Structure formats: C-alpha cells, structure tokens
Coordinates of C-alpha atoms and ligand atoms in Angstrom, one line a residue:
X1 CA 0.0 0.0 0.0
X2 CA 1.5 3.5 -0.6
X3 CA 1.2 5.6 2.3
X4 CA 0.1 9.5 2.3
X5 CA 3.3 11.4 3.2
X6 CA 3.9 15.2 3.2
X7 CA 0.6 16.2 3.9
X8 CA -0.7 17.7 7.8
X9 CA -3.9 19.7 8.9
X10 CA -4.5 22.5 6.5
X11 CA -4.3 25.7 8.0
X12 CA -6.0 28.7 5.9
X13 CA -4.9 32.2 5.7
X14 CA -6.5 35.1 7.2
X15 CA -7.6 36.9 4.2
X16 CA -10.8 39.3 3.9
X17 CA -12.9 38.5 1.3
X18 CA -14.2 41.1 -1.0
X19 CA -14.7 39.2 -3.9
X20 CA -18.4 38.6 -5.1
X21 CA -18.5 35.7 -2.6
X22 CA -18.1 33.9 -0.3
X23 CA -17.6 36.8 2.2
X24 CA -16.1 37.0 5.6
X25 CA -17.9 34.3 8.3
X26 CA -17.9 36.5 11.2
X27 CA -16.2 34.2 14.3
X28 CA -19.8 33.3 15.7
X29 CA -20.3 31.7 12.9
X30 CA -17.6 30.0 13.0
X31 CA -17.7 29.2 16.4
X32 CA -21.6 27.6 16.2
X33 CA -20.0 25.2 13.6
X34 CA -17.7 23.8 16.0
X35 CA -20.3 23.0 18.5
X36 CA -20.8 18.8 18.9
X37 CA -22.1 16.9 16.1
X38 CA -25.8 15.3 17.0
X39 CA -27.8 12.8 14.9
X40 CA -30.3 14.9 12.5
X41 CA -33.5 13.3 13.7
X42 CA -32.2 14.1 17.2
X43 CA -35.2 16.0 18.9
X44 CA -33.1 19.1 19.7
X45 CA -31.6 19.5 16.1
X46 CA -34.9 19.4 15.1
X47 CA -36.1 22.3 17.7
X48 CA -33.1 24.2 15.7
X49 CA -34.7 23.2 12.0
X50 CA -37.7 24.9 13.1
X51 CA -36.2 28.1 14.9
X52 CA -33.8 27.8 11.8
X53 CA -37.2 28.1 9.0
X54 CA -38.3 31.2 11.8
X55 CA -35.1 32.7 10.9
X56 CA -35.7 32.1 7.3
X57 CA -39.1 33.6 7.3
X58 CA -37.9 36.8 9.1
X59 CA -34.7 37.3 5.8
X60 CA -36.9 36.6 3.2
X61 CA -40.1 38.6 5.1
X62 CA -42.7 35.7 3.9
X63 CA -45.2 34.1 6.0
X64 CA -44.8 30.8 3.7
X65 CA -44.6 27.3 5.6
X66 CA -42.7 26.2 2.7
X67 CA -39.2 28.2 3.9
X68 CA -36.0 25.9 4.4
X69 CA -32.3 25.5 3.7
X70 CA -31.7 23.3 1.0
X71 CA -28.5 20.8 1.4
X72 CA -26.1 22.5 -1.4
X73 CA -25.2 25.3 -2.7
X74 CA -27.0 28.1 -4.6
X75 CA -27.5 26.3 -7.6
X76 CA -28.8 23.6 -6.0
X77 CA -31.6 26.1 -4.3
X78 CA -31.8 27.2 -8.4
X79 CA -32.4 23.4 -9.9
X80 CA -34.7 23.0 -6.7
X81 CA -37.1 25.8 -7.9
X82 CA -37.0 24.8 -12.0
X83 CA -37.0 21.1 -11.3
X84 CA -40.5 21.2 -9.2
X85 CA -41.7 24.1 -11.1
X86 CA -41.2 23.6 -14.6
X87 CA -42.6 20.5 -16.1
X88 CA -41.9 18.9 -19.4
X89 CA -43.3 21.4 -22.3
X90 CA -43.9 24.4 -19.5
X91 CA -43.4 27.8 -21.8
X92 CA -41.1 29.5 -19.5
X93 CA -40.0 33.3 -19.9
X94 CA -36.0 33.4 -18.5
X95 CA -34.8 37.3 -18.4
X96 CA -31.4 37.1 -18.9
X97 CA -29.0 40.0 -18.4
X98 CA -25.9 38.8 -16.8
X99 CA -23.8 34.9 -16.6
X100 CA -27.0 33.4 -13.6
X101 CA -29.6 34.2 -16.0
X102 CA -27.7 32.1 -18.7
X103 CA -27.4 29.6 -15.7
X104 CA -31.4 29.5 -15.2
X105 CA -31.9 29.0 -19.4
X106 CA -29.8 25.5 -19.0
X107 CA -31.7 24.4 -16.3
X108 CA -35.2 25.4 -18.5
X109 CA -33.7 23.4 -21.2
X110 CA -32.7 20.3 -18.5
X111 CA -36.2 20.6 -17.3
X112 CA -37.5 20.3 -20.3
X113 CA -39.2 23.4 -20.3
X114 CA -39.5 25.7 -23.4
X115 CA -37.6 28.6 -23.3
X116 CA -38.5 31.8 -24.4
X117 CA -35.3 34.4 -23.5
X118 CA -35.3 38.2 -23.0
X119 CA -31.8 40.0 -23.4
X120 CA -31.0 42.8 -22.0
X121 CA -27.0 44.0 -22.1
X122 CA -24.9 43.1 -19.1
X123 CA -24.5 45.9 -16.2
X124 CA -28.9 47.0 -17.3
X125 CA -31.4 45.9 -15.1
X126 CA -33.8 43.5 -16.6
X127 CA -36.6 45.7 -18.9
X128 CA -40.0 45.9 -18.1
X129 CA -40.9 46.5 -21.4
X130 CA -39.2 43.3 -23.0
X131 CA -40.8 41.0 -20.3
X132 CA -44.3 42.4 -21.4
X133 CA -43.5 42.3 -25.3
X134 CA -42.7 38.9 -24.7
X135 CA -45.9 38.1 -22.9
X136 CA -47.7 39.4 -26.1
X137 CA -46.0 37.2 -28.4
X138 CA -46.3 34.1 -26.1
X139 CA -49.6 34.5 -23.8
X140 CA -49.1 30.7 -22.5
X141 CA -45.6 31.4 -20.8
X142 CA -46.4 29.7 -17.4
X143 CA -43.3 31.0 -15.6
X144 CA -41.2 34.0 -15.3
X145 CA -37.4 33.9 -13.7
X146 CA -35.5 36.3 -13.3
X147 CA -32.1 37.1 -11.0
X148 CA -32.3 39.7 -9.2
X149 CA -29.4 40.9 -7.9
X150 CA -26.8 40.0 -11.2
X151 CA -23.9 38.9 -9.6
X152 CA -21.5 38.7 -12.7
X153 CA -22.6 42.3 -13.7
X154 CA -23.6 43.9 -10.1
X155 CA -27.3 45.3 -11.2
X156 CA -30.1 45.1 -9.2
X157 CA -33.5 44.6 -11.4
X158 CA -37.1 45.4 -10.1
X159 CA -38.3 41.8 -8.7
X160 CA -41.9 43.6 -7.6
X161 CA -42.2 45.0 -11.2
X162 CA -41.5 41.4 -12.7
X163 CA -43.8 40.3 -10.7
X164 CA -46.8 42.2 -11.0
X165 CA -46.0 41.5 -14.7
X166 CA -46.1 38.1 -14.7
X167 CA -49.1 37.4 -12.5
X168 CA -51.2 39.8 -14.7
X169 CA -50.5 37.0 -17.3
X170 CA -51.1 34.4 -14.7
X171 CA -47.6 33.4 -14.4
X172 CA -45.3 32.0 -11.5
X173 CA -42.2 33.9 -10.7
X174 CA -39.0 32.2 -9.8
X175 CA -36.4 34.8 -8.7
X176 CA -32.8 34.5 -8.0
X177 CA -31.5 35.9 -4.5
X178 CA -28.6 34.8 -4.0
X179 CA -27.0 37.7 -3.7
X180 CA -29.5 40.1 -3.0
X181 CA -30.7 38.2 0.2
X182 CA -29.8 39.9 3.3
X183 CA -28.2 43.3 1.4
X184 CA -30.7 44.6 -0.1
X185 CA -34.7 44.2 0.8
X186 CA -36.2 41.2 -0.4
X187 CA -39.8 41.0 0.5
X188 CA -41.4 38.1 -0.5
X189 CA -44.9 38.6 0.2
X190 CA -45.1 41.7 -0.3
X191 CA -43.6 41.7 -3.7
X192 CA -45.4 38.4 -4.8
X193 CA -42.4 36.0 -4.9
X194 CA -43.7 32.5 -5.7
X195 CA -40.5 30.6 -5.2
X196 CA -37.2 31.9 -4.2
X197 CA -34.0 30.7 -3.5
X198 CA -30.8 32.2 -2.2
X199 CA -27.2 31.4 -1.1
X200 CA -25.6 31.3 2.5
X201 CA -22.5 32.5 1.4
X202 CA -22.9 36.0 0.5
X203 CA -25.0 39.1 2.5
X204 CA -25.8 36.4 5.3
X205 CA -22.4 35.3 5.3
X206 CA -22.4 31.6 6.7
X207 CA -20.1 29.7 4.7
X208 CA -20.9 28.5 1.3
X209 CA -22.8 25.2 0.8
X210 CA -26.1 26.3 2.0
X211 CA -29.5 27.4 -0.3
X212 CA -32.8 29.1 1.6
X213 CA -35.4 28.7 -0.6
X214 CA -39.1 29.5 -0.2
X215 CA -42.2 28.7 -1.9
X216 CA -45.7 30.5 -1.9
X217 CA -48.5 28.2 -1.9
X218 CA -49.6 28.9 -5.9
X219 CA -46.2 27.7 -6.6
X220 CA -47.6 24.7 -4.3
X221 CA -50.0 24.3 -5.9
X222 CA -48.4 23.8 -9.3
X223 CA -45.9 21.3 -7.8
X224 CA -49.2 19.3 -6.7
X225 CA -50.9 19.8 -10.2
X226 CA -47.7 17.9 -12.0
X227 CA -48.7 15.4 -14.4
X228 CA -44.8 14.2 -14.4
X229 CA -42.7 13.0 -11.6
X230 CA -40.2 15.9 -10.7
X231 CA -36.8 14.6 -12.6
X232 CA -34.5 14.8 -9.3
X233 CA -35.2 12.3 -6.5
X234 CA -33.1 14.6 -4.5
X235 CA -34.8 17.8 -5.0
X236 CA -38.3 16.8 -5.2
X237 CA -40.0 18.6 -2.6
X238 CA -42.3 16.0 -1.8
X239 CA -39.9 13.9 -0.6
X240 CA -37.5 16.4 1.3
X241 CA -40.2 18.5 2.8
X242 CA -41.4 15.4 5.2
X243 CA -38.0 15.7 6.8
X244 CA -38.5 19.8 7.6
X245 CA -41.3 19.8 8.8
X246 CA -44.9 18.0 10.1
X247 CA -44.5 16.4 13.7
X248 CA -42.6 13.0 12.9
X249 CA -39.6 13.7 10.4
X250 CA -38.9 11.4 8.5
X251 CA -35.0 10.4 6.5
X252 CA -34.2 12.0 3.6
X253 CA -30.8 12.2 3.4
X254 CA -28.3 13.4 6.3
X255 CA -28.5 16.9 6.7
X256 CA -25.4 18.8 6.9
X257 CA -25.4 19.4 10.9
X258 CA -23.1 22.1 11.3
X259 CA -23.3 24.1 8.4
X260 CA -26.8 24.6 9.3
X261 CA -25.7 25.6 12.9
X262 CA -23.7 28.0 11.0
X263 CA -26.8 29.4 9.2
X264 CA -28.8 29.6 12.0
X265 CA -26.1 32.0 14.0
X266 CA -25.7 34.0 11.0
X267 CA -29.2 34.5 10.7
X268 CA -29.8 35.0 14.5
X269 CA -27.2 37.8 13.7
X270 CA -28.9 39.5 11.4
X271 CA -32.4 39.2 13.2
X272 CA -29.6 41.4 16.3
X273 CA -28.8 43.8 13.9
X274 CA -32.2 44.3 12.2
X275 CA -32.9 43.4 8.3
X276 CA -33.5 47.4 7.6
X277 CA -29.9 48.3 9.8
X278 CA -28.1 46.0 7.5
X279 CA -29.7 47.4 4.3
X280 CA -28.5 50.2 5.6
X281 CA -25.2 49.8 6.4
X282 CA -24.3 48.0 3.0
X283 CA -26.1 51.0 1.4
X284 CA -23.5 54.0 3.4
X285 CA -20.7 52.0 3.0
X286 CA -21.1 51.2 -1.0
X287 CA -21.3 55.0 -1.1
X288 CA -18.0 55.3 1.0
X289 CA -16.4 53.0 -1.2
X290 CA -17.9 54.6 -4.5
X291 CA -16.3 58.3 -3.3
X292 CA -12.9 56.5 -2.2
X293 CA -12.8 54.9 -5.5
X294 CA -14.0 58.1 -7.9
X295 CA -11.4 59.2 -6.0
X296 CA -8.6 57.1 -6.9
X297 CA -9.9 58.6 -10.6
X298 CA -11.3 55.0 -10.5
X299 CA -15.1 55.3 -12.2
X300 CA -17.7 52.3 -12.3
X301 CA -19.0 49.9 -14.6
X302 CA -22.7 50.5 -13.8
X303 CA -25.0 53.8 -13.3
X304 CA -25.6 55.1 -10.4
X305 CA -29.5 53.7 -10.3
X306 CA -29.1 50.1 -11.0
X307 CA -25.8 49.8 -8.9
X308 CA -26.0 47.1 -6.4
X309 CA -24.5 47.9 -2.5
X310 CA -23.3 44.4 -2.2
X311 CA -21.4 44.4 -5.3
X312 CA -19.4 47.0 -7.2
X313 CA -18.1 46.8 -10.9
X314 CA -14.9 49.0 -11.2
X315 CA -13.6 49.3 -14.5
X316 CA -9.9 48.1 -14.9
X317 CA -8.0 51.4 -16.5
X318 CA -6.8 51.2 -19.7
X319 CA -3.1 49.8 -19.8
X320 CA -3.4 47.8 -15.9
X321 CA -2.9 44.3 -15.8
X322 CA -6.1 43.5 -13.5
X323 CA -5.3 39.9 -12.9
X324 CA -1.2 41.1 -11.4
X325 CA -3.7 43.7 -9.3
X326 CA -5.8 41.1 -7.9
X327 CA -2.8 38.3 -7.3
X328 CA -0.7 41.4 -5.5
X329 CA -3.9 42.3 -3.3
X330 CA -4.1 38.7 -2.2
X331 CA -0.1 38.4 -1.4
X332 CA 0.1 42.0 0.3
X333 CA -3.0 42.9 1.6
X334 CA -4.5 39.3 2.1
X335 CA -7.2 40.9 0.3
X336 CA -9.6 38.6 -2.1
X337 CA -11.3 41.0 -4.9
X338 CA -13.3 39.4 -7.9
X339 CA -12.6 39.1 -11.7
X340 CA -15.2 40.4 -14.4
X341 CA -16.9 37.1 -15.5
X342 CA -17.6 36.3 -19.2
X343 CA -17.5 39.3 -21.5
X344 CA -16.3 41.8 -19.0
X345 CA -13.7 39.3 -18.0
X346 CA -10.3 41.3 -17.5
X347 CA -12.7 44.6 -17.9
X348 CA -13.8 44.9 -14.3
X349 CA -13.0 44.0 -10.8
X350 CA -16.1 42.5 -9.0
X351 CA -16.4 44.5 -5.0
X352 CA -18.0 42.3 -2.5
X353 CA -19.6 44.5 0.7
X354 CA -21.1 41.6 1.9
X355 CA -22.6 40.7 4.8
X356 CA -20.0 40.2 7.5
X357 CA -17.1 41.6 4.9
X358 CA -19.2 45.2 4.7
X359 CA -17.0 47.2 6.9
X360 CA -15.6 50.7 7.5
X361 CA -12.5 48.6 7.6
X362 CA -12.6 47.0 4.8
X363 CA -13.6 49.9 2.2
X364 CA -10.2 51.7 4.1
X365 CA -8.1 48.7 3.1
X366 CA -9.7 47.7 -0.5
X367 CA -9.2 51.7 -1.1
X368 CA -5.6 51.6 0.1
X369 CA -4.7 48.8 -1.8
X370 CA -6.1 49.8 -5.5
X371 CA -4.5 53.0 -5.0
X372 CA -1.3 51.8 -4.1
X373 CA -1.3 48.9 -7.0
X374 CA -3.6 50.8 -9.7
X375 CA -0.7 53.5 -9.5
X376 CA 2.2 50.7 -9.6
X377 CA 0.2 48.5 -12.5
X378 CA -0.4 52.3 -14.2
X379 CA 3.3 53.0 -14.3
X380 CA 4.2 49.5 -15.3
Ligands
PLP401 C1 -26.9 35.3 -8.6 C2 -26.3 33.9 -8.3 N1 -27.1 32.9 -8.5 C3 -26.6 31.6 -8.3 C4 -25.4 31.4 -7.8 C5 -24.9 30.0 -7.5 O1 -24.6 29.9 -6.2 P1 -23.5 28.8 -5.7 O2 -22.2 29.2 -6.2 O3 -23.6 28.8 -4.2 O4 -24.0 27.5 -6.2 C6 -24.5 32.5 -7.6 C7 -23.2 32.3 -7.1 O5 -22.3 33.2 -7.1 C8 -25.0 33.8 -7.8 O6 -24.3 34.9 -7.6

C-alpha cells in the first residue's frame, strides 16, 4: 500500500474576502459550527430546523410554511425551484441579463421546459418593457425567472415589477437571490415571490454550501398539479419536505449538521442587527467605497441607479494588468477581490460589501490597496 506522506492539517490564511462571494464568516459563525455533532433526527436538532425556518421567514419577510435550507449550494436552491416548477413542455419566460440568468436558461432546457429568453446588455437591469412584449407574443408562458441581484454584472432589477408583470399573465415567478438576500430588501410577500432561492454565502455570510429557498403556496400548488414525476429524487420537494417539517420527520438524506448551525447564527445575527440596519449599512458603506474609489480617478461599470451595494463593478484602466492587481492584493494585503466574468472578464474588478465583509474597515483597506497597486500597475 502506498502511504500519504507530506501532507498535515490544512491551515487557511486570514484573508478578507471582498470578492463577489463567499464573504467574511464572522467568528460566531464559525464558532456555532464547531459546536458537537448530534444525529439529524435528534429532537433538539430538530427544535433548531424549526427556529432555523423562523429565521428564514424573518430574511426573506414571507409568512410561507414552505421556507428551508436546501442541502447545497445556490444552484442547488436554483435546480430545486426549476425542477418542481417547470414540467416537461412548460413555456417558461427566463430574463437574462448577466452569466445566472444564462445559468437559469440551462436548467429550463434540463427541465425540459421551453424557453423563451429576454436579453438585455450586461451591467442594465432587466426591462419591463421586454418582459411584457414577450408576454404578447407568447400568452401561454407559465413561468417567469428572473435574477435579481446580477452577480456577474452587479445590477439590481425590479423583482416587484416582474412580478406584477407576470401574474397579470397568470404566471409564476421564480427569482434569484442569492446575492440580493440579506443586502438589499427582499420582500417576499409583499412583492409576490412565488419561489425563491438564495445562497448562505454572500450578505448572510455563513459559509458557502447552503440554499434558503421558499415557496408560496400557488407555486404549491403547481408542484401538486404535475402530471410528471419531478426529474430529481433529490430535489423533489415532496420527498425532502417530510424531513423539515410535520411532527414525525422522517430520512431523507443526512443533513449537513453544522453548516446549518452556522446558518442559523448567521441568521440569528442578522435578526440582532435588524434586516432594515443592515440594508442600511451595505447602502452607506457602498457609497463610502464609491467616493474613495471616484477618488482614486477610479469610475464604475454601472450607473448610479441600478448599482447594487453588495457588489461594485470598477472598470480596470486602460493599460493595468487586473489579474497582477488582484494576485498582489491577495499576497500584500491578504485581500480577495473578484474578476469580471464572461465578457467583461479582464474589464472589471467584482467588490463584494457583503454581509460580514461590509466594513468601515474593509472599504479603508480595499481603497488603500487599488490605490497603491492601480498606481504601480499604471506606471508598469
Ligand atoms: C446570482 C447567483 N445565482 C446563483 C449562484 C450560484 O450559487 P452557488 O455558487 O452557491 O452554487 C450565484 C453564485 O455566485 C449567484 O451569484
């Protein structure tokens, strides 16, 4: 047998994340993960599930029974709400102005739903005006999805509006959070959400791995109306919602104990500091970061109205290498910022303010460090 040599506990660096995700776990977090495994029927784990779907309810400001963690990460949330929503033949409306839109096409096309696509260019919001034009020409779309806080482009597109849009036509909305949740409101009920999933790993900062999701009951009711078996065992939510809620749980698979201790210490966090503080704060200190950066002669990717707090598009000035600006943050600053993703790739760096990483401190050092390599990449 060859023996494992060479190899001993790995030990991370420090580094403060500013990328588009995953951001800083603040040390409670961290700290609730450690606590003692116990079995996931245990009675007291499943005291936490329930305070855990409270929590839940409270970030995504819904009153629906149908409001959990799934066991993965955000795109598992994502194939959750297409694969119980979308059957076989479904005419399904996807707007798509940034890389998770293009994500929520695939899994139309996995689903076997038929796709009909609105473009809008990457860093706009998602137009009003296309999403009815496209109801004209199709009346029989069933379901509308939409992301709305674009992570690959950092705009921010108007979920109620969508909304109101699509159950005019009698549609279901399924909106992306991910990185919206926590950041910037998301009101659920208010707005008309039917299903919604999200991400631990941004604004709520728990670590990645995580995937709230919620569903209003007409999107129940279509998962009951199927005439098809959903296509994923796993994701079927009438086999994994047995084990989160109803008085005897039953098995569904072994839920990931202490990454959902995690969530539920980020989340009791944010219930501390209030859902309308923390809008609040990710809101002063974007525009902190937006006059330090203006001020480096730095200017942004997206206007002023569609700009997201959570995450900021800088353009990369002509002549800078941003990839040697980003690897030098990292090595002298232990600083993590983000790349531009598909065509802005090398065009932009991606600011995270999320969650736990949206800091006086941190807008100080990501300022200090772009000036100080900007200048050094500038005279390169
Ligand atoms: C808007 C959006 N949707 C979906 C996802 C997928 O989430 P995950 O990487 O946790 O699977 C991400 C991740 O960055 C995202 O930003």
């Amino acid at each position: 047998m060859t023996a494992v040599e060479g190899i001993t506990s790995f030990d991370p660096p420090r580094r403060v994340l500013m990328g588009p995700g995953p951001s800083d776990v603040h040390q409670r977090v961290l700290d609730a993960m450690a606590r003692p495994t116990i079995g996931h029927l245990d009675p007291e784990f499943v005291r936490m599930m329930d305070e855990l779907k409270e929590l839940l309810r409270y970030a995504f400001q819904t009153e629906n029974r149908v409001t959990f963690p799934v066991s993965g990460p955000g795109s598992v949330g994502m194939e959750t709400c297409f694969v119980n929503l979308v059957e076989p033949g479904d005419k399904v409306l996807v707007c798509r102005n940034g890389a998770f839109g293009g994500r929520q096409l695939e899994n139309v096309e996995r689903t076997g739903g038929v796709p009909v696509v609105v473009d809008d260019d990457w860093g706009t919001p998602i137009s009003l005006d296309r999403v009815e034009w496209a109801f004209d020409a199709h009346p029989d779309i069933r379901v509308v999805s939409f992301v709305h806080a674009e992570t690959s482009t950092g705009v921010g597109s108007n979920a109620e509006a969508i909304a109101t849009i699509a159950h005019a036509h009698g549609a279901l909305v399924i909106a992306d959070t991910v990185t919206s949740l926590g950041g910037i409101p998301v009101m659920v009920d208010e707005w008309g959400l039917d299903a919604v999933y999200s991400g631990s790993q941004k604004c709520l900062s728990c670590t990645p791995g995580l995937s709230p999701v919620t569903f209003g009951e007409a999107a129940l009711d279509k998962v009951k109306a199927r005439k098809t078996k959903c296509q994923s065992w796993f994701m079927d939510l009438n086999l994994v919602l047995p084990y989160w809620e109803g008085g005897a749980r039953t098995y569904h698979h072994t839920a990931p104990i202490n990454p959902l201790y995690g969530l539920h210490e980020a989340l009791l966090m944010l219930t501390e500091e209030g859902l309308e503080a923390a809008w609040r704060r990710h809101a002063e200190l974007h525009d902190i970061l937006v006059e330090g950066l203006e001020g480096l002669g730095l200017s942004m990717y997206v206007e002023a109205p569609y700009r997201l707090p959570q995450l900021n598009l800088v353009s990369v000035p002509e002549g800078v290498d941003d990839a040697w600006v980003r690897a030098e943050a990292l090595r002298r600053y232990d600083l993590e910022l983000g790349n531009g993703l598909g065509v802005l790739a090398g065009k932009v760096w991606r600011i995270g303010l999320m969650g736990t990483s949206c800091t006086q401190a941190n807008v100080d050092l990501c300022l200090d460090a772009l000036g100080t390599l900007v200048s050094e990449a500038a005279a390169k």
